[in-house]
PDB file of C-alpha atoms in Angstrom:
ATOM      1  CA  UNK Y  24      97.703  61.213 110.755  1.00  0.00           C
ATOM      2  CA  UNK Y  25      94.749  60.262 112.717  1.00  0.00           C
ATOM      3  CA  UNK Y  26      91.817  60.381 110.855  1.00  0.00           C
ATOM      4  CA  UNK Y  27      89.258  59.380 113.342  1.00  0.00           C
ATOM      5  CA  UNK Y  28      89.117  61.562 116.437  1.00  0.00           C
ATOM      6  CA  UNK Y  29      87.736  61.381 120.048  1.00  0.00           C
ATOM      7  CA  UNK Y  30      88.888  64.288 121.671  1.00  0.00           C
ATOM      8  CA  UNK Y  31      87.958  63.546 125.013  1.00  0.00           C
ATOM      9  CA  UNK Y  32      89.485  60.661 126.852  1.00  0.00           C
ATOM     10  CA  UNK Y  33      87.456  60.239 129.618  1.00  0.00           C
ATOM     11  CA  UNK Y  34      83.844  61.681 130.595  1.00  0.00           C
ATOM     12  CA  UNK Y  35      82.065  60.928 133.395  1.00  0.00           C
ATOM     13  CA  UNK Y  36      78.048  60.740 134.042  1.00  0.00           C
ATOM     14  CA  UNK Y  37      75.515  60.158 136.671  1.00  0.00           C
ATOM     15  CA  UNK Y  38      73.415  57.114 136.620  1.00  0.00           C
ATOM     16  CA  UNK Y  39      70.285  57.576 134.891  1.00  0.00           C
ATOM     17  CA  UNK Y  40      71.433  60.649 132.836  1.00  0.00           C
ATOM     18  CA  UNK Y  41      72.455  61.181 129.420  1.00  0.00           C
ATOM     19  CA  UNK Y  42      76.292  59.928 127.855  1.00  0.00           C
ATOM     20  CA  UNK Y  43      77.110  61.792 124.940  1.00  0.00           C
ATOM     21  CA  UNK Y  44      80.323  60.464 123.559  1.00  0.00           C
ATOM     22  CA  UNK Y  45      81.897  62.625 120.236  1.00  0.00           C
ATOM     23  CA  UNK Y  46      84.154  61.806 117.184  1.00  0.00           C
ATOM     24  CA  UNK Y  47      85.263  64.012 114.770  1.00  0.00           C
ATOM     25  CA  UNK Y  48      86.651  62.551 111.577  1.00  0.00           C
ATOM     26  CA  UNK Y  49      88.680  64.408 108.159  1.00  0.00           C
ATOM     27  CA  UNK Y  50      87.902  61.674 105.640  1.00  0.00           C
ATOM     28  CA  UNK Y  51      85.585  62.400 102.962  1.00  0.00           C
ATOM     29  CA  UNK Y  52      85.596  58.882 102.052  1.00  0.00           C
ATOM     30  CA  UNK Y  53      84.147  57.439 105.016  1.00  0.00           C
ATOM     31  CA  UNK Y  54      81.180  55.789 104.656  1.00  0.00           C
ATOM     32  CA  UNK Y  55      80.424  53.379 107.256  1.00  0.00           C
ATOM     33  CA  UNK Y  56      80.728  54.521 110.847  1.00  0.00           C
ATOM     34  CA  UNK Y  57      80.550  52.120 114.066  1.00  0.00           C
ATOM     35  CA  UNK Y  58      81.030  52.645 118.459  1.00  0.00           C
ATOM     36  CA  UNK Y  59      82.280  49.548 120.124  1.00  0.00           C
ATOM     37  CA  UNK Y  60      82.992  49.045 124.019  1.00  0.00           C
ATOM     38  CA  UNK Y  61      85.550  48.012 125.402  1.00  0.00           C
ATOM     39  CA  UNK Y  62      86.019  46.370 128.879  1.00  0.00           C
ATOM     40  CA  UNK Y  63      89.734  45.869 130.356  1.00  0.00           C
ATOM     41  CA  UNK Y  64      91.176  42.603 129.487  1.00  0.00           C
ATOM     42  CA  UNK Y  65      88.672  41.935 126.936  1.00  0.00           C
ATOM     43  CA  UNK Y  66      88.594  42.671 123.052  1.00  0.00           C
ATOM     44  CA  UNK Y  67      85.886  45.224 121.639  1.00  0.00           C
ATOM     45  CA  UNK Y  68      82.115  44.748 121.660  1.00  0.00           C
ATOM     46  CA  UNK Y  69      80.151  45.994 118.369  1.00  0.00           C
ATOM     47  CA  UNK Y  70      77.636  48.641 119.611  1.00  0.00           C
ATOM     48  CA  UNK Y  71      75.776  50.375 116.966  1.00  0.00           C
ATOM     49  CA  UNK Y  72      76.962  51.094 113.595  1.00  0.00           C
ATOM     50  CA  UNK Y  73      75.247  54.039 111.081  1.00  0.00           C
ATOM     51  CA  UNK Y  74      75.257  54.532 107.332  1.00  0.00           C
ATOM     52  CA  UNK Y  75      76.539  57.556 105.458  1.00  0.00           C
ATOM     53  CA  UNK Y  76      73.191  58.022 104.021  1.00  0.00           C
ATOM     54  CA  UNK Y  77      71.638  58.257 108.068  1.00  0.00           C
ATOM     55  CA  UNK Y  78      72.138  60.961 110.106  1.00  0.00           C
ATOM     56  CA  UNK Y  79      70.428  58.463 113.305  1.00  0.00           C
ATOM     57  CA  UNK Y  80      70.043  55.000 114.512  1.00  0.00           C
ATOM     58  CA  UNK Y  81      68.750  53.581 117.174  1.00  0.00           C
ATOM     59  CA  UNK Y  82      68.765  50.300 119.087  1.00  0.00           C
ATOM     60  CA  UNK Y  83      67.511  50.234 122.617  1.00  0.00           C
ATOM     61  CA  UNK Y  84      69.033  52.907 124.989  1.00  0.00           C
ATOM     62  CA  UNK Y  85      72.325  53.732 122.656  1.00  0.00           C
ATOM     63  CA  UNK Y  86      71.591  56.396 119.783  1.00  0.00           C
ATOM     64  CA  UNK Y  87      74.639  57.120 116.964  1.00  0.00           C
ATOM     65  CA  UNK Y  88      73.816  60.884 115.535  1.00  0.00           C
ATOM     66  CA  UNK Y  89      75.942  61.563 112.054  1.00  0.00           C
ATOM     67  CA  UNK Y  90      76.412  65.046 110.718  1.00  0.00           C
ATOM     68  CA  UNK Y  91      78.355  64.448 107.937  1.00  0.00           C
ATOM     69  CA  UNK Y  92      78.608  68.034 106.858  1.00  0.00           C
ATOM     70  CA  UNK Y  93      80.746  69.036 110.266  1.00  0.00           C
ATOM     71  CA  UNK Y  94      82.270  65.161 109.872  1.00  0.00           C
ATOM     72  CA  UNK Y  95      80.784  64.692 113.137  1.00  0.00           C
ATOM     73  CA  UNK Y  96      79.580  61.390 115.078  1.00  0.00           C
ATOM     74  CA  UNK Y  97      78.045  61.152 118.432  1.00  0.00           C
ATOM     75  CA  UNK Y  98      76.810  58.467 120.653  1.00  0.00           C
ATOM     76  CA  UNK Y  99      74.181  59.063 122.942  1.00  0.00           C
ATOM     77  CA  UNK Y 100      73.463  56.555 125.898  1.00  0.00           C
ATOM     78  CA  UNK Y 101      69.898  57.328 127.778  1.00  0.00           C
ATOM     79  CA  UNK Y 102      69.653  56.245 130.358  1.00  0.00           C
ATOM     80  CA  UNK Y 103      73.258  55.704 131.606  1.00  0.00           C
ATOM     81  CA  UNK Y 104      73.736  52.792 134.131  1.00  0.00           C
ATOM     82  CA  UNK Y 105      77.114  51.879 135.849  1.00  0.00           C
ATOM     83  CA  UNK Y 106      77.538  48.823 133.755  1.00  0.00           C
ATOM     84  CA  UNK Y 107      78.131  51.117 130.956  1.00  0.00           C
ATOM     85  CA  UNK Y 108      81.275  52.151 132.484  1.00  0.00           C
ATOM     86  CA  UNK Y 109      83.928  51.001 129.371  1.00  0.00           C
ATOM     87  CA  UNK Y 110      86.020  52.651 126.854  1.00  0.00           C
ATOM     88  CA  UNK Y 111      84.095  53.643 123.679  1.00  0.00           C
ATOM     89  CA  UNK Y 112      85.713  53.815 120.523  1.00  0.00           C
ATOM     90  CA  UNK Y 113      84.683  55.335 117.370  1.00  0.00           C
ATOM     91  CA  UNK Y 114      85.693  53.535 114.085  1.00  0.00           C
ATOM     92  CA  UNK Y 115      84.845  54.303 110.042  1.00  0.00           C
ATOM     93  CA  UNK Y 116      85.021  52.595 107.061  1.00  0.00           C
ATOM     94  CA  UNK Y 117      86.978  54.389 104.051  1.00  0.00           C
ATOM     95  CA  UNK Y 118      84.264  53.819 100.758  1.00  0.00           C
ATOM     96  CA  UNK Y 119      87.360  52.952  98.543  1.00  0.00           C
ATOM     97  CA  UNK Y 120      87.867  49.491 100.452  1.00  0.00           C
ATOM     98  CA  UNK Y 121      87.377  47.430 103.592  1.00  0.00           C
ATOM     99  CA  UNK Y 122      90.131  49.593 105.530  1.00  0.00           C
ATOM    100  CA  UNK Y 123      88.843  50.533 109.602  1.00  0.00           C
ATOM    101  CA  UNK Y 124      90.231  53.136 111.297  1.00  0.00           C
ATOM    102  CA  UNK Y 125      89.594  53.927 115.044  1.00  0.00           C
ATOM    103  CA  UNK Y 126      89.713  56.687 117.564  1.00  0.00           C
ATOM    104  CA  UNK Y 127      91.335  56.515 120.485  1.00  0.00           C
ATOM    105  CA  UNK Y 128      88.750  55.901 122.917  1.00  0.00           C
ATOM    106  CA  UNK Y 129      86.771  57.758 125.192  1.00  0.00           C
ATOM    107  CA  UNK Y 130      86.612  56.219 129.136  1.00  0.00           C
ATOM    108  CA  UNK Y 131      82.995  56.445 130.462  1.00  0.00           C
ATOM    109  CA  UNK Y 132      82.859  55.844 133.910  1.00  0.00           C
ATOM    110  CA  UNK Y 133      78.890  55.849 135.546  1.00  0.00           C
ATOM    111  CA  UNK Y 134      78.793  57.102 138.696  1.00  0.00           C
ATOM    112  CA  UNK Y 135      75.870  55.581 141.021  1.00  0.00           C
TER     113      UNK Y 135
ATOM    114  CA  UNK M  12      82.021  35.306 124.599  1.00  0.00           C
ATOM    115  CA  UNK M  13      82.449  36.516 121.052  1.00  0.00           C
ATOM    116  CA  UNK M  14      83.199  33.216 119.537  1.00  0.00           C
ATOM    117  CA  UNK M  15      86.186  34.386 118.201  1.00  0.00           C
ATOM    118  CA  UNK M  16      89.190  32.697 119.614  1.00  0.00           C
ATOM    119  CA  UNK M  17      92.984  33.922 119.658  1.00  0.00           C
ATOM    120  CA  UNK M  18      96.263  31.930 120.848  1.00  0.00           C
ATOM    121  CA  UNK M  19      98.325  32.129 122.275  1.00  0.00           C
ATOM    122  CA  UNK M  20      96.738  35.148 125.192  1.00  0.00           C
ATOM    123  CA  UNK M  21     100.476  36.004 125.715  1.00  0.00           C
ATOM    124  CA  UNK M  22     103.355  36.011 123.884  1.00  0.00           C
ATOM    125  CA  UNK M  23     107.281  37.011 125.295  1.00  0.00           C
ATOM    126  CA  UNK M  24     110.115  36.903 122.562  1.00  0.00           C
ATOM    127  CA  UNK M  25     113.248  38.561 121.678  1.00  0.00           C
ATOM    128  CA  UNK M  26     114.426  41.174 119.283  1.00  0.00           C
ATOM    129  CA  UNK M  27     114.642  39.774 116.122  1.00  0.00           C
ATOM    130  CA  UNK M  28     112.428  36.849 116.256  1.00  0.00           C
ATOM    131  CA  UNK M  29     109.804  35.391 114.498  1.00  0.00           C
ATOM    132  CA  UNK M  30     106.204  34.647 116.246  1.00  0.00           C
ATOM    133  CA  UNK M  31     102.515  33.275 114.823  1.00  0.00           C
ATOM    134  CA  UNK M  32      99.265  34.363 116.002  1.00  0.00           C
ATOM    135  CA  UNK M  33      96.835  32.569 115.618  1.00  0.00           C
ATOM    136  CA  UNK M  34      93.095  33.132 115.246  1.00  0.00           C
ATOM    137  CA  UNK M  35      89.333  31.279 114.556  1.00  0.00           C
ATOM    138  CA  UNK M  36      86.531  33.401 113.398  1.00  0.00           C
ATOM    139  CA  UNK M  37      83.013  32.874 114.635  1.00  0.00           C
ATOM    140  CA  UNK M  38      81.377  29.877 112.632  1.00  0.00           C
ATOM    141  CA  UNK M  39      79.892  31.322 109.582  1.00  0.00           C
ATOM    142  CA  UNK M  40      82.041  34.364 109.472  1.00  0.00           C
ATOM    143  CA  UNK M  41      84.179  34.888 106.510  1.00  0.00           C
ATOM    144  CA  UNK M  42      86.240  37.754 107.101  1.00  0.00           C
ATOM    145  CA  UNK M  43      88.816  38.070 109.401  1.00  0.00           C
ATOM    146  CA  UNK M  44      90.305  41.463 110.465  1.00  0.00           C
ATOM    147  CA  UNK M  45      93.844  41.932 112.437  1.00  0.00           C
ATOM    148  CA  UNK M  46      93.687  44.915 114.400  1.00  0.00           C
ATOM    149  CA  UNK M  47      97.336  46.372 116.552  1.00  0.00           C
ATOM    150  CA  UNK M  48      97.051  48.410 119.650  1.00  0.00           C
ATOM    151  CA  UNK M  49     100.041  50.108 120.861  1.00  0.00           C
ATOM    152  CA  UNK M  50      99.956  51.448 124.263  1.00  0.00           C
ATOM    153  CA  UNK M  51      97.706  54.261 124.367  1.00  0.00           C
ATOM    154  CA  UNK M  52      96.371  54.548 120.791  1.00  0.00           C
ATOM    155  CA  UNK M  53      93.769  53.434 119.112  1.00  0.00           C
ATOM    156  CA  UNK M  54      93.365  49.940 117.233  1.00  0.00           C
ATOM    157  CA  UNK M  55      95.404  50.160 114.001  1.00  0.00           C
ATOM    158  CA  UNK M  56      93.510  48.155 111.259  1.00  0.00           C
ATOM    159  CA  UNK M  57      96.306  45.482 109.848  1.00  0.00           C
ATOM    160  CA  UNK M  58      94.322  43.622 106.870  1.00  0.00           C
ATOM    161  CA  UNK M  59      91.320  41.605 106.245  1.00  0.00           C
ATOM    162  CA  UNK M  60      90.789  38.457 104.642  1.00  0.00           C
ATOM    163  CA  UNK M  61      87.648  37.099 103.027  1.00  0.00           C
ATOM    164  CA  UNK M  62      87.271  33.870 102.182  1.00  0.00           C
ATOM    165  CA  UNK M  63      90.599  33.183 101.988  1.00  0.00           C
ATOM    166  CA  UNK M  64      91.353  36.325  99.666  1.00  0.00           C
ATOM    167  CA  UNK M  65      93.105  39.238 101.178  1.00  0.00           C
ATOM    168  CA  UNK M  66      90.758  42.103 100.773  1.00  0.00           C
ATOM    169  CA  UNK M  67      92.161  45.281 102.313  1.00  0.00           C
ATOM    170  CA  UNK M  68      95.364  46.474 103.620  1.00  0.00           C
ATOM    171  CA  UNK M  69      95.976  49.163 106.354  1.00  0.00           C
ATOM    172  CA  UNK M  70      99.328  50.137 108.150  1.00  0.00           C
ATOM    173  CA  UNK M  71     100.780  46.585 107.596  1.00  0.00           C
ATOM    174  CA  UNK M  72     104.513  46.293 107.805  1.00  0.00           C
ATOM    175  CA  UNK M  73     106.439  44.621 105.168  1.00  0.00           C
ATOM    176  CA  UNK M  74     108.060  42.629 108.536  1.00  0.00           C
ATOM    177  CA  UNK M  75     104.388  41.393 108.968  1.00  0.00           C
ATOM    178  CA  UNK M  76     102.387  38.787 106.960  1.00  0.00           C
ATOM    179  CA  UNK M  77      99.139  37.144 107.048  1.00  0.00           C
ATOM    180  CA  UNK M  78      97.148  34.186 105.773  1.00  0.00           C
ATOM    181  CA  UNK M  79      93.878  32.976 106.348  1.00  0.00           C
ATOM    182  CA  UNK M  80      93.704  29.096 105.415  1.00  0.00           C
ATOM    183  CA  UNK M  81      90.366  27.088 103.719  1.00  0.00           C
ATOM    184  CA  UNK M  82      89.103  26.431 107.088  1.00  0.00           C
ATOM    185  CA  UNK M  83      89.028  30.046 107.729  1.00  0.00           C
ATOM    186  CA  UNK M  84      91.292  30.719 110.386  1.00  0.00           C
ATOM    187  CA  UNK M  85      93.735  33.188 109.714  1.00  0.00           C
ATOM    188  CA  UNK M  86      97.492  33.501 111.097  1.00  0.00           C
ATOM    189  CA  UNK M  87      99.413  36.760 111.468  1.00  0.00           C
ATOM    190  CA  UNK M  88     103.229  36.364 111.051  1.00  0.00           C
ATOM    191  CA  UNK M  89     105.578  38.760 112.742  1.00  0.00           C
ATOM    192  CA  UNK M  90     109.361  38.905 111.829  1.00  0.00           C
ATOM    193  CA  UNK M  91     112.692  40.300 112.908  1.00  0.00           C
ATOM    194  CA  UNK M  92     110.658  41.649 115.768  1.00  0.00           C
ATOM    195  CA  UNK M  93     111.426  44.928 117.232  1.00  0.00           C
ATOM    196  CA  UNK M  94     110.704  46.834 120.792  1.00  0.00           C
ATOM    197  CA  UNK M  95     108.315  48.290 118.770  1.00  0.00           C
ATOM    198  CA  UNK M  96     105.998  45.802 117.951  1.00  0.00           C
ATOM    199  CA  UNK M  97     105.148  44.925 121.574  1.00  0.00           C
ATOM    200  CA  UNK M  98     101.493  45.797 121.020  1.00  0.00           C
ATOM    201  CA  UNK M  99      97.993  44.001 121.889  1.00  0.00           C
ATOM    202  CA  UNK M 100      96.848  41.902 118.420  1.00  0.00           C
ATOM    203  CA  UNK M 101      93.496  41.598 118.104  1.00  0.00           C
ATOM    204  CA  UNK M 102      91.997  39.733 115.901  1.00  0.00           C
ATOM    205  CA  UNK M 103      87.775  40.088 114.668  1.00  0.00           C
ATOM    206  CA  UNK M 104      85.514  38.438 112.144  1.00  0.00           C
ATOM    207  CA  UNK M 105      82.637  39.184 110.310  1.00  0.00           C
ATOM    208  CA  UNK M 106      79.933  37.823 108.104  1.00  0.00           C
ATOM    209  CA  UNK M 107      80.151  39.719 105.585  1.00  0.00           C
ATOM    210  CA  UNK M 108      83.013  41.518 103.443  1.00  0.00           C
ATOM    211  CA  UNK M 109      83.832  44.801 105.394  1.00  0.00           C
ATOM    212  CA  UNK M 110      80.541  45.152 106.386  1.00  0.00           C
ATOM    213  CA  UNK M 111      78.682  44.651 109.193  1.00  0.00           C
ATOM    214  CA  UNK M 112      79.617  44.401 112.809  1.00  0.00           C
ATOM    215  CA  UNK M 113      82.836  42.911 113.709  1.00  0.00           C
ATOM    216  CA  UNK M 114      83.528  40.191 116.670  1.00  0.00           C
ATOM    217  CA  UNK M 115      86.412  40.719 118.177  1.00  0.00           C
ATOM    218  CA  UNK M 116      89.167  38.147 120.680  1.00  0.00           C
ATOM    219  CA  UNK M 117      90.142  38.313 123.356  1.00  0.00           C
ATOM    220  CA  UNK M 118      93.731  39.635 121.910  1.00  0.00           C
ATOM    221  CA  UNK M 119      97.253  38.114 122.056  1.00  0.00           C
ATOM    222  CA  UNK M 120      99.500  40.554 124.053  1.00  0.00           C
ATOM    223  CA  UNK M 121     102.899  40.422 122.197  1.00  0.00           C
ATOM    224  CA  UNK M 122     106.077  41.625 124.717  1.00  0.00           C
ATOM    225  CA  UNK M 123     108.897  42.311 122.818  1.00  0.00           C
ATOM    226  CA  UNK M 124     112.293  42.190 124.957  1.00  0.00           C
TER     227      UNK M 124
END
């Protein structure tokens, strides 16, 4: 039962433009929410992380929106560049304990 | 560079084997987190350590163990291996107790034969 959900697997954006990367999750519980990156052959870089009591955060050009009411997560990257170009995952925290669960990823690729 | 280091990068064995990953988190972190991918799926959260206490348990097998010793590195034990478990282990640290970002290695890619 996956309870963290990225229902695209791959989006692709021109440079300079808006990435808006979605999750979807079923867990109440979740309270804790965080987007790492992911290049090939490499383990997964901490992005941005948000609280269940924010609906935003920001830090530099990457934006995490939470609507908890729809169980809904975005990331937002303005402006895009090609060095972006990774796979994104989406990841929460249950509230209960320490346990992570992920999505499956979402491949940006940046087109110049 | 995350500072987090695994070993061995690759690992070949046979059905019912036993193997060791090993990992050392970033100085000053005190959790450790083992994470499984599978081919194509997400990271599957194994179980965290902090301070040398395990802390929280995800879809661990009973097959699979883990320790994390005074000097804070942490070793995941897999037994009477299957196809199955031919997966990418990564492992990631933290500061703080389930909170906070996560580091993560570079992985140990486990091949099952």
């Amino acid at each position: 039962d996956q309870q963290v959900k990225q229902n695209s697997p791959s989006l692709s954006v021109q440079e300079g433009r808006i990435s808006i990367l979605n999750c979807d999750y079923t867990n109440s519980m979740f309270d804790y929410f965080l987007w790492y990156k992911k290049y090939p052959a490499e383990g997964p870089t901490f992005l941005i992380s948000i609280s269940s009591i924010k609906d935003k955060n920001e830090d530099g050009r990457f934006t995490v929106f939470l609507n908890k009411s729809a169980k809904h997560l975005s990331l937002h990257i303005v402006p895009s560049q090609p060095g972006d170009s990774a796979v994104y995952f989406c990841a929460a925290r249950e509230d209960t304990g320490n346990q992570f669960y992920f999505g499956t990823g979402t491949s940006l690729t940046v087109i110049p | 560079d995350s500072g987090v280091t695994q070993t061995p990068k690759h690992l070949i064995t046979a059905t019912g084997q036993r193997v060791t990953l090993r990992c050392s988190p970033r100085s000053g972190d005190l959790s450790v987190y083992w994470y499984q991918q599978s081919l194509d799926q997400g990271l599957q959260f194994l179980i965290q350590y902090y301070n040398g206490e395990e802390r929280a348990k995800g879809n661990i097998l009973e097959r699979f163990s883990a320790q994390q010793f005074p000097d804070l590195h942490s070793e995941l034990n897999l037994s009477s291996l299957e196809l199955g478990d031919s997966a990418l282990y990564f492992c990631a640290s933290s500061v703080g107790d389930g909170i906070g970002e996560q580091y993560f290695g570079p992985g140990t890619r486990l091949t099952v034969t």
